[in-house]
GROMACS .gro file of N, CA and C in nm:
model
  306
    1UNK      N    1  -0.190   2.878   1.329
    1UNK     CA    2  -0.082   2.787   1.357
    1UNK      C    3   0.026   2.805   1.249
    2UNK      N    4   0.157   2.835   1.288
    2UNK     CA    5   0.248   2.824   1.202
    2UNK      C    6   0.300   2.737   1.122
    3UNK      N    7   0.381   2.685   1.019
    3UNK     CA    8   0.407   2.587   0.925
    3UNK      C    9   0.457   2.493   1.045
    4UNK      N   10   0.565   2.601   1.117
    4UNK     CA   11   0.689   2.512   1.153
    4UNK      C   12   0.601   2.426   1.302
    5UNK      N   13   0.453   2.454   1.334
    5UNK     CA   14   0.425   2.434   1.398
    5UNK      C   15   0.388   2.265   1.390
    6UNK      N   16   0.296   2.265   1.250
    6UNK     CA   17   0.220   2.208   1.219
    6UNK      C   18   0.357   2.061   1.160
    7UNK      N   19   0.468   2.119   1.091
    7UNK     CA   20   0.611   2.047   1.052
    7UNK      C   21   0.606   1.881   1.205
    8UNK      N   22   0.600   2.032   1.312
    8UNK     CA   23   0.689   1.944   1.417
    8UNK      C   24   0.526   1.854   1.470
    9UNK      N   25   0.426   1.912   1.462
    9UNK     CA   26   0.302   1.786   1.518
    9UNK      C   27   0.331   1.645   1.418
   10UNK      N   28   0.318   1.700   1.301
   10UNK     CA   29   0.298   1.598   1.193
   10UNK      C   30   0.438   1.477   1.241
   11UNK      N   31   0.563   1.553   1.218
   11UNK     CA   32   0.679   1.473   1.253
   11UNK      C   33   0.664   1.367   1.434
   12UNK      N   34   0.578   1.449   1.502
   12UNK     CA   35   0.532   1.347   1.617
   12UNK      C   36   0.470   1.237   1.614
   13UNK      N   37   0.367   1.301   1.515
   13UNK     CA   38   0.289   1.167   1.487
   13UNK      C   39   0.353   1.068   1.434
   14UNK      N   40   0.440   1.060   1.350
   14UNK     CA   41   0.510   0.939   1.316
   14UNK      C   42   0.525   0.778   1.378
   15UNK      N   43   0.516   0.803   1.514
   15UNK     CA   44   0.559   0.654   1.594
   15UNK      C   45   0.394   0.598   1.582
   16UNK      N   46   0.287   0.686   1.598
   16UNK     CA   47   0.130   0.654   1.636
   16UNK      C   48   0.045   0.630   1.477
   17UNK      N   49   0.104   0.680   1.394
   17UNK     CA   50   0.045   0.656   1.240
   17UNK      C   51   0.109   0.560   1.137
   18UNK      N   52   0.235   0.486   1.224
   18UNK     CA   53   0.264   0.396   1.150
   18UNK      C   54   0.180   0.257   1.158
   19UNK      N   55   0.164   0.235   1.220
   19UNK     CA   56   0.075   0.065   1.253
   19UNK      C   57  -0.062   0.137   1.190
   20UNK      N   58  -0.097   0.202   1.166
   20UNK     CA   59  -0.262   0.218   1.127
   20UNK      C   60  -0.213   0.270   0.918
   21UNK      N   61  -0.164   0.301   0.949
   21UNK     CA   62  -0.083   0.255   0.807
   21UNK      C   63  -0.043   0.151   0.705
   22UNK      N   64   0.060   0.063   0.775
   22UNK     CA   65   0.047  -0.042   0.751
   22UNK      C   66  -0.072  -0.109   0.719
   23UNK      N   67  -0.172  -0.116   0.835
   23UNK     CA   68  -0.271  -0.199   0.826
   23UNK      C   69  -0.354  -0.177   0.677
   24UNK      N   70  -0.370  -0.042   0.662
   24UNK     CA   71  -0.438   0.014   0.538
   24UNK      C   72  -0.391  -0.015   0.425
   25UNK      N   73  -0.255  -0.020   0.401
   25UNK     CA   74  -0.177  -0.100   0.322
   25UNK      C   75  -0.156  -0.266   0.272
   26UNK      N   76  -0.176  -0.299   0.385
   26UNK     CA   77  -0.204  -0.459   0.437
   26UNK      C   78  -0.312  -0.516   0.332
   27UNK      N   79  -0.404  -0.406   0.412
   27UNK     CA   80  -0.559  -0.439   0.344
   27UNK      C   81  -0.555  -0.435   0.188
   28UNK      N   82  -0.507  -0.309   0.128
   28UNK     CA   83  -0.485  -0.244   0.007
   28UNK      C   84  -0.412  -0.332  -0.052
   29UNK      N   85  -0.267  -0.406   0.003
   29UNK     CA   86  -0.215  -0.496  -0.096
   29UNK      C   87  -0.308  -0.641  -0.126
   30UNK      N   88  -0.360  -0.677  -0.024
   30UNK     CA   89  -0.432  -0.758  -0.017
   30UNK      C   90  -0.562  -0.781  -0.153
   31UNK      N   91  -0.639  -0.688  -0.205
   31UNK     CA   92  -0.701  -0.638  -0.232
   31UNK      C   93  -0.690  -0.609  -0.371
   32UNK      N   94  -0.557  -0.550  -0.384
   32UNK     CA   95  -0.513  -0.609  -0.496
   32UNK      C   96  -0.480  -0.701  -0.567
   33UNK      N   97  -0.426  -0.794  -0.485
   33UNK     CA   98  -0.331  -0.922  -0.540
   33UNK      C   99  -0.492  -0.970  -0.586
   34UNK      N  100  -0.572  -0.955  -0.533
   34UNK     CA  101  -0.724  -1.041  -0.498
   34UNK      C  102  -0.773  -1.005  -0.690
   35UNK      N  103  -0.772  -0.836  -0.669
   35UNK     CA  104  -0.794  -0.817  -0.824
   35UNK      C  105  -0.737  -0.872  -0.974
   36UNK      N  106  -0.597  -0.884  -0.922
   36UNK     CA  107  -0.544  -0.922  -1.025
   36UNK      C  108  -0.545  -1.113  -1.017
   37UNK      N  109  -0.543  -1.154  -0.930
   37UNK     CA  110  -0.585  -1.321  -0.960
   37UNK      C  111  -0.746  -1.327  -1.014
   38UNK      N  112  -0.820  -1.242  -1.042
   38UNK     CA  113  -0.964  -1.289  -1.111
   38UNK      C  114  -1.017  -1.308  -0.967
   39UNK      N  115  -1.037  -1.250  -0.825
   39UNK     CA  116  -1.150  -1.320  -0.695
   39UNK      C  117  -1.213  -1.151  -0.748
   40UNK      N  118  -1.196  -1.096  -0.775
   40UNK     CA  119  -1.289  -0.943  -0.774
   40UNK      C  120  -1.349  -0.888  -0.920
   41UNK      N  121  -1.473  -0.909  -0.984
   41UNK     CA  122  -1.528  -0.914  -1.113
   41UNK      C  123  -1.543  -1.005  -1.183
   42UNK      N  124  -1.522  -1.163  -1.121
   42UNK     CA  125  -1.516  -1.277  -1.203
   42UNK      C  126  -1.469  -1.267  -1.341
   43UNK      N  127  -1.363  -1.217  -1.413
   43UNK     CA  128  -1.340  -1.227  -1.552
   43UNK      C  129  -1.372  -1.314  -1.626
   44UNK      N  130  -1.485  -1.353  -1.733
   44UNK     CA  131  -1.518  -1.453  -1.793
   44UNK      C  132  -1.427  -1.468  -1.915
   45UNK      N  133  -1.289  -1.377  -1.958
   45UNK     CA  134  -1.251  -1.395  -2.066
   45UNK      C  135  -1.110  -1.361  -2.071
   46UNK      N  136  -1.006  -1.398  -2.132
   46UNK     CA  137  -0.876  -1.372  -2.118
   46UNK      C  138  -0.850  -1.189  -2.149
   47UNK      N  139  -0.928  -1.137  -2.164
   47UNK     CA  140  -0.896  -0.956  -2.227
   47UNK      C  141  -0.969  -0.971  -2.068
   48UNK      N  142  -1.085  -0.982  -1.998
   48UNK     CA  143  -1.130  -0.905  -1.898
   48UNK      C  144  -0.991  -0.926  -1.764
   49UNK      N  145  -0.966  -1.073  -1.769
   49UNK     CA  146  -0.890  -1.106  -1.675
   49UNK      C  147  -0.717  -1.030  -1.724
   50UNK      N  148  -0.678  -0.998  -1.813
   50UNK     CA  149  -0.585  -0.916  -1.836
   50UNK      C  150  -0.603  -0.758  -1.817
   51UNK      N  151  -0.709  -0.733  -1.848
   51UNK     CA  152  -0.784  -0.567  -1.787
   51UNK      C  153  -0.749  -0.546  -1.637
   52UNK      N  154  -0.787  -0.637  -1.576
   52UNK     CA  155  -0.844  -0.663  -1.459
   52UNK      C  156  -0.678  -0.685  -1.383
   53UNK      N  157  -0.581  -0.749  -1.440
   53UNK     CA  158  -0.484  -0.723  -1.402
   53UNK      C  159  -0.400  -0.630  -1.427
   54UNK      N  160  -0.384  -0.587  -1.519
   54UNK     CA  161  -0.295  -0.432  -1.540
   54UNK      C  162  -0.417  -0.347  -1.457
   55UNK      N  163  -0.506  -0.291  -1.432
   55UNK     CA  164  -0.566  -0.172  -1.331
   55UNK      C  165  -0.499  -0.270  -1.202
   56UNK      N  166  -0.478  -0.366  -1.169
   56UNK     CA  167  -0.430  -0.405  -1.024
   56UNK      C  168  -0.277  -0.385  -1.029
   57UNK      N  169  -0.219  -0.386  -1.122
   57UNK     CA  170  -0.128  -0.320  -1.107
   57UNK      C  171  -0.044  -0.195  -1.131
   58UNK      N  172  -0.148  -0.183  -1.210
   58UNK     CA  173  -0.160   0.006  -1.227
   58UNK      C  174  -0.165   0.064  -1.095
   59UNK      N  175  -0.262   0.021  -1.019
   59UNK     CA  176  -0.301   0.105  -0.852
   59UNK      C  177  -0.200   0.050  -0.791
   60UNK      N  178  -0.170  -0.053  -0.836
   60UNK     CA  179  -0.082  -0.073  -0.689
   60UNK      C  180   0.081  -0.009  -0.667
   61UNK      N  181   0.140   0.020  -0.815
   61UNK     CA  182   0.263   0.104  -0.871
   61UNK      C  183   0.207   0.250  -0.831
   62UNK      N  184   0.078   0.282  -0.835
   62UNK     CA  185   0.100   0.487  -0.844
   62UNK      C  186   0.084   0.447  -0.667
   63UNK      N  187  -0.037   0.389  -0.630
   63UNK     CA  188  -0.011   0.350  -0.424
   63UNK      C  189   0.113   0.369  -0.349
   64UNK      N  190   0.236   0.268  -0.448
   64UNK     CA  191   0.330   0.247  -0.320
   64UNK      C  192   0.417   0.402  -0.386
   65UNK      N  193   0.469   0.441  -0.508
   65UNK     CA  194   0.543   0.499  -0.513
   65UNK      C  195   0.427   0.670  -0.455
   66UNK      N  196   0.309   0.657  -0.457
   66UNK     CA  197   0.280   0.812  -0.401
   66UNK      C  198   0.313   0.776  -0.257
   67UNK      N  199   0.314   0.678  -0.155
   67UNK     CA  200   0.314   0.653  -0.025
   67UNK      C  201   0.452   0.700  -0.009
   68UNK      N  202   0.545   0.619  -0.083
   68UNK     CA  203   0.675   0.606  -0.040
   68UNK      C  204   0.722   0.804  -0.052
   69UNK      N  205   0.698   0.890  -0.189
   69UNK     CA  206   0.675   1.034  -0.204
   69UNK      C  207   0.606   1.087  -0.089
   70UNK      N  208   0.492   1.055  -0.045
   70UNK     CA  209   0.461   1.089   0.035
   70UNK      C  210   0.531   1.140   0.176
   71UNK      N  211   0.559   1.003   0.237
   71UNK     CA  212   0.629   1.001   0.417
   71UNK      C  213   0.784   1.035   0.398
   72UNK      N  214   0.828   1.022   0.260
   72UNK     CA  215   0.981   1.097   0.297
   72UNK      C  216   0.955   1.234   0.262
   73UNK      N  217   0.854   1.254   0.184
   73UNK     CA  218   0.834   1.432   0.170
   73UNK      C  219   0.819   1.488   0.328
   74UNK      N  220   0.705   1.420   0.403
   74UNK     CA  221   0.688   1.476   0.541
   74UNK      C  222   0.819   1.423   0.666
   75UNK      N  223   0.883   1.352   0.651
   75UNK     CA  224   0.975   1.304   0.687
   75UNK      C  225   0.942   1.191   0.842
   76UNK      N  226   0.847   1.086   0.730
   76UNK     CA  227   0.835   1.021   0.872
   76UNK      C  228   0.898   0.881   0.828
   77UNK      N  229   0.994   0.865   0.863
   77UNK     CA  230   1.083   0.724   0.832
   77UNK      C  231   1.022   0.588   0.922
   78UNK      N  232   0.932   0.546   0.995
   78UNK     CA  233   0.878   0.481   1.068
   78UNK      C  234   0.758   0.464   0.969
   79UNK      N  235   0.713   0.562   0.919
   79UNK     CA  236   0.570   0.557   0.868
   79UNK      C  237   0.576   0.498   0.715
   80UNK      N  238   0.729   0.535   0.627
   80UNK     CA  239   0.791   0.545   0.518
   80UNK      C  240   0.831   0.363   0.513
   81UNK      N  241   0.918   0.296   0.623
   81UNK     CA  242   0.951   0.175   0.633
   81UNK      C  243   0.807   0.102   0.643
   82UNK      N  244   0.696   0.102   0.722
   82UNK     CA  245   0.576   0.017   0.721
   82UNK      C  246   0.515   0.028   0.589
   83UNK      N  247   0.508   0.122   0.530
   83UNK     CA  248   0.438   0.143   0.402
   83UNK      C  249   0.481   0.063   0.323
   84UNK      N  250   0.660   0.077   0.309
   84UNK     CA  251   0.728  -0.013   0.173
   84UNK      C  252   0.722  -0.194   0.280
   85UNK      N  253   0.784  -0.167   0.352
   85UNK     CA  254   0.713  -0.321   0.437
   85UNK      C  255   0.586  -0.390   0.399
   86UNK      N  256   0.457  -0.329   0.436
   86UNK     CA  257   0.364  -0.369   0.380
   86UNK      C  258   0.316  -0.406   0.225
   87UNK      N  259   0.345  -0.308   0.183
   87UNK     CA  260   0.319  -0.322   0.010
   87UNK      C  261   0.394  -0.441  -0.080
   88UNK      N  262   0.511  -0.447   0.002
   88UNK     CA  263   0.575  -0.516  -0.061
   88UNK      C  264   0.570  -0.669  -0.006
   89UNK      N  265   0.523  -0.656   0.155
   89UNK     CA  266   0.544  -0.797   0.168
   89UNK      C  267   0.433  -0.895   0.200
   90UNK      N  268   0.303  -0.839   0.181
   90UNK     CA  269   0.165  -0.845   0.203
   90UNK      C  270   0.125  -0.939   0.087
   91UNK      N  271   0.139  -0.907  -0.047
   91UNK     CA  272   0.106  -0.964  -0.180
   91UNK      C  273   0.199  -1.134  -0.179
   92UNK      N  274   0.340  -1.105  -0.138
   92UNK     CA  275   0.416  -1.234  -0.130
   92UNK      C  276   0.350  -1.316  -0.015
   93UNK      N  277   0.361  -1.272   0.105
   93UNK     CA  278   0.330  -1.340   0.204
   93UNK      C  279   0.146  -1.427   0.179
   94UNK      N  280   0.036  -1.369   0.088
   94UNK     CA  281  -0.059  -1.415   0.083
   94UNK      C  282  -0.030  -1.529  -0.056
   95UNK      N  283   0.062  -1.488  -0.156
   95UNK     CA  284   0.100  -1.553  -0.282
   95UNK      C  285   0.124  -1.702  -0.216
   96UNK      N  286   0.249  -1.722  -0.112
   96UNK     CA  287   0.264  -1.841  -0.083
   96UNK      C  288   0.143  -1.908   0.036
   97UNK      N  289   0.141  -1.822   0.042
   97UNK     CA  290  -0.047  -1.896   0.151
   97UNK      C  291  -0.097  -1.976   0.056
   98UNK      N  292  -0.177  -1.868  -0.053
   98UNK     CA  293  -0.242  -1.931  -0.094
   98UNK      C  294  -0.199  -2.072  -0.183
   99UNK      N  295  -0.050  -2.076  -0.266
   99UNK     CA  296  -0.016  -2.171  -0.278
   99UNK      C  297  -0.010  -2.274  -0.212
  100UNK      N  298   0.053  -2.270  -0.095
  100UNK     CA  299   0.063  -2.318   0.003
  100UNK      C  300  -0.051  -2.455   0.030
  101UNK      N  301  -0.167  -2.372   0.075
  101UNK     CA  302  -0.274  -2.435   0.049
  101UNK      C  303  -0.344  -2.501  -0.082
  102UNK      N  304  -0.343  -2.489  -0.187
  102UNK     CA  305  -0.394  -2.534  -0.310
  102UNK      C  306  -0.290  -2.722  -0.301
   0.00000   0.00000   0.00000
């Protein structure tokens, strides 16, 4: 199969790999925010619960900026918008939930 072959499948897929994307993202921001509030390792101490938040936001800075590198390298702008959509609005949208509720 040629590059330019494989260029134009990949660029198809774009409309069908964005929603399963997102979702993975969804999950992933989710997951994080979770790490860095203390629900994942119970931190018993202000150094674990500060550990515990810089690696949550360590992963979650190299995540969105390799994603975002990623889908404009392959050029899928559908796949590129859900990614920064999700990442970015997944962590807020659960932030005021959970406030919300408390």
């Amino acid at each position: 199969m040629s590059v330019l072959r494989v260029w134009k499948r990949v660029r198809r897929s774009d409309r069908s790999v964005a929603p399963f994307v997102m979702a993975a993202n969804a999950l992933v921001g989710g997951i994080l925010l979770w790490l860095a509030i203390g629900g994942i390792g119970n931190p018993s101490t202000r150094e674990e619960e500060s550990a515990a938040q810089e690696l949550a936001l360590r992963i979650y800075g190299w995540w969105l900026v390799g994603g975002t590198v990623l889908f404009a390298a392959l050029g899928l702008p559908r796949t590129l918008l859900g990614h920064l959509a999700a990442l970015l609005l997944t962590p807020v949208v659960l932030f005021v939930g959970l406030t919300l509720l408390v």
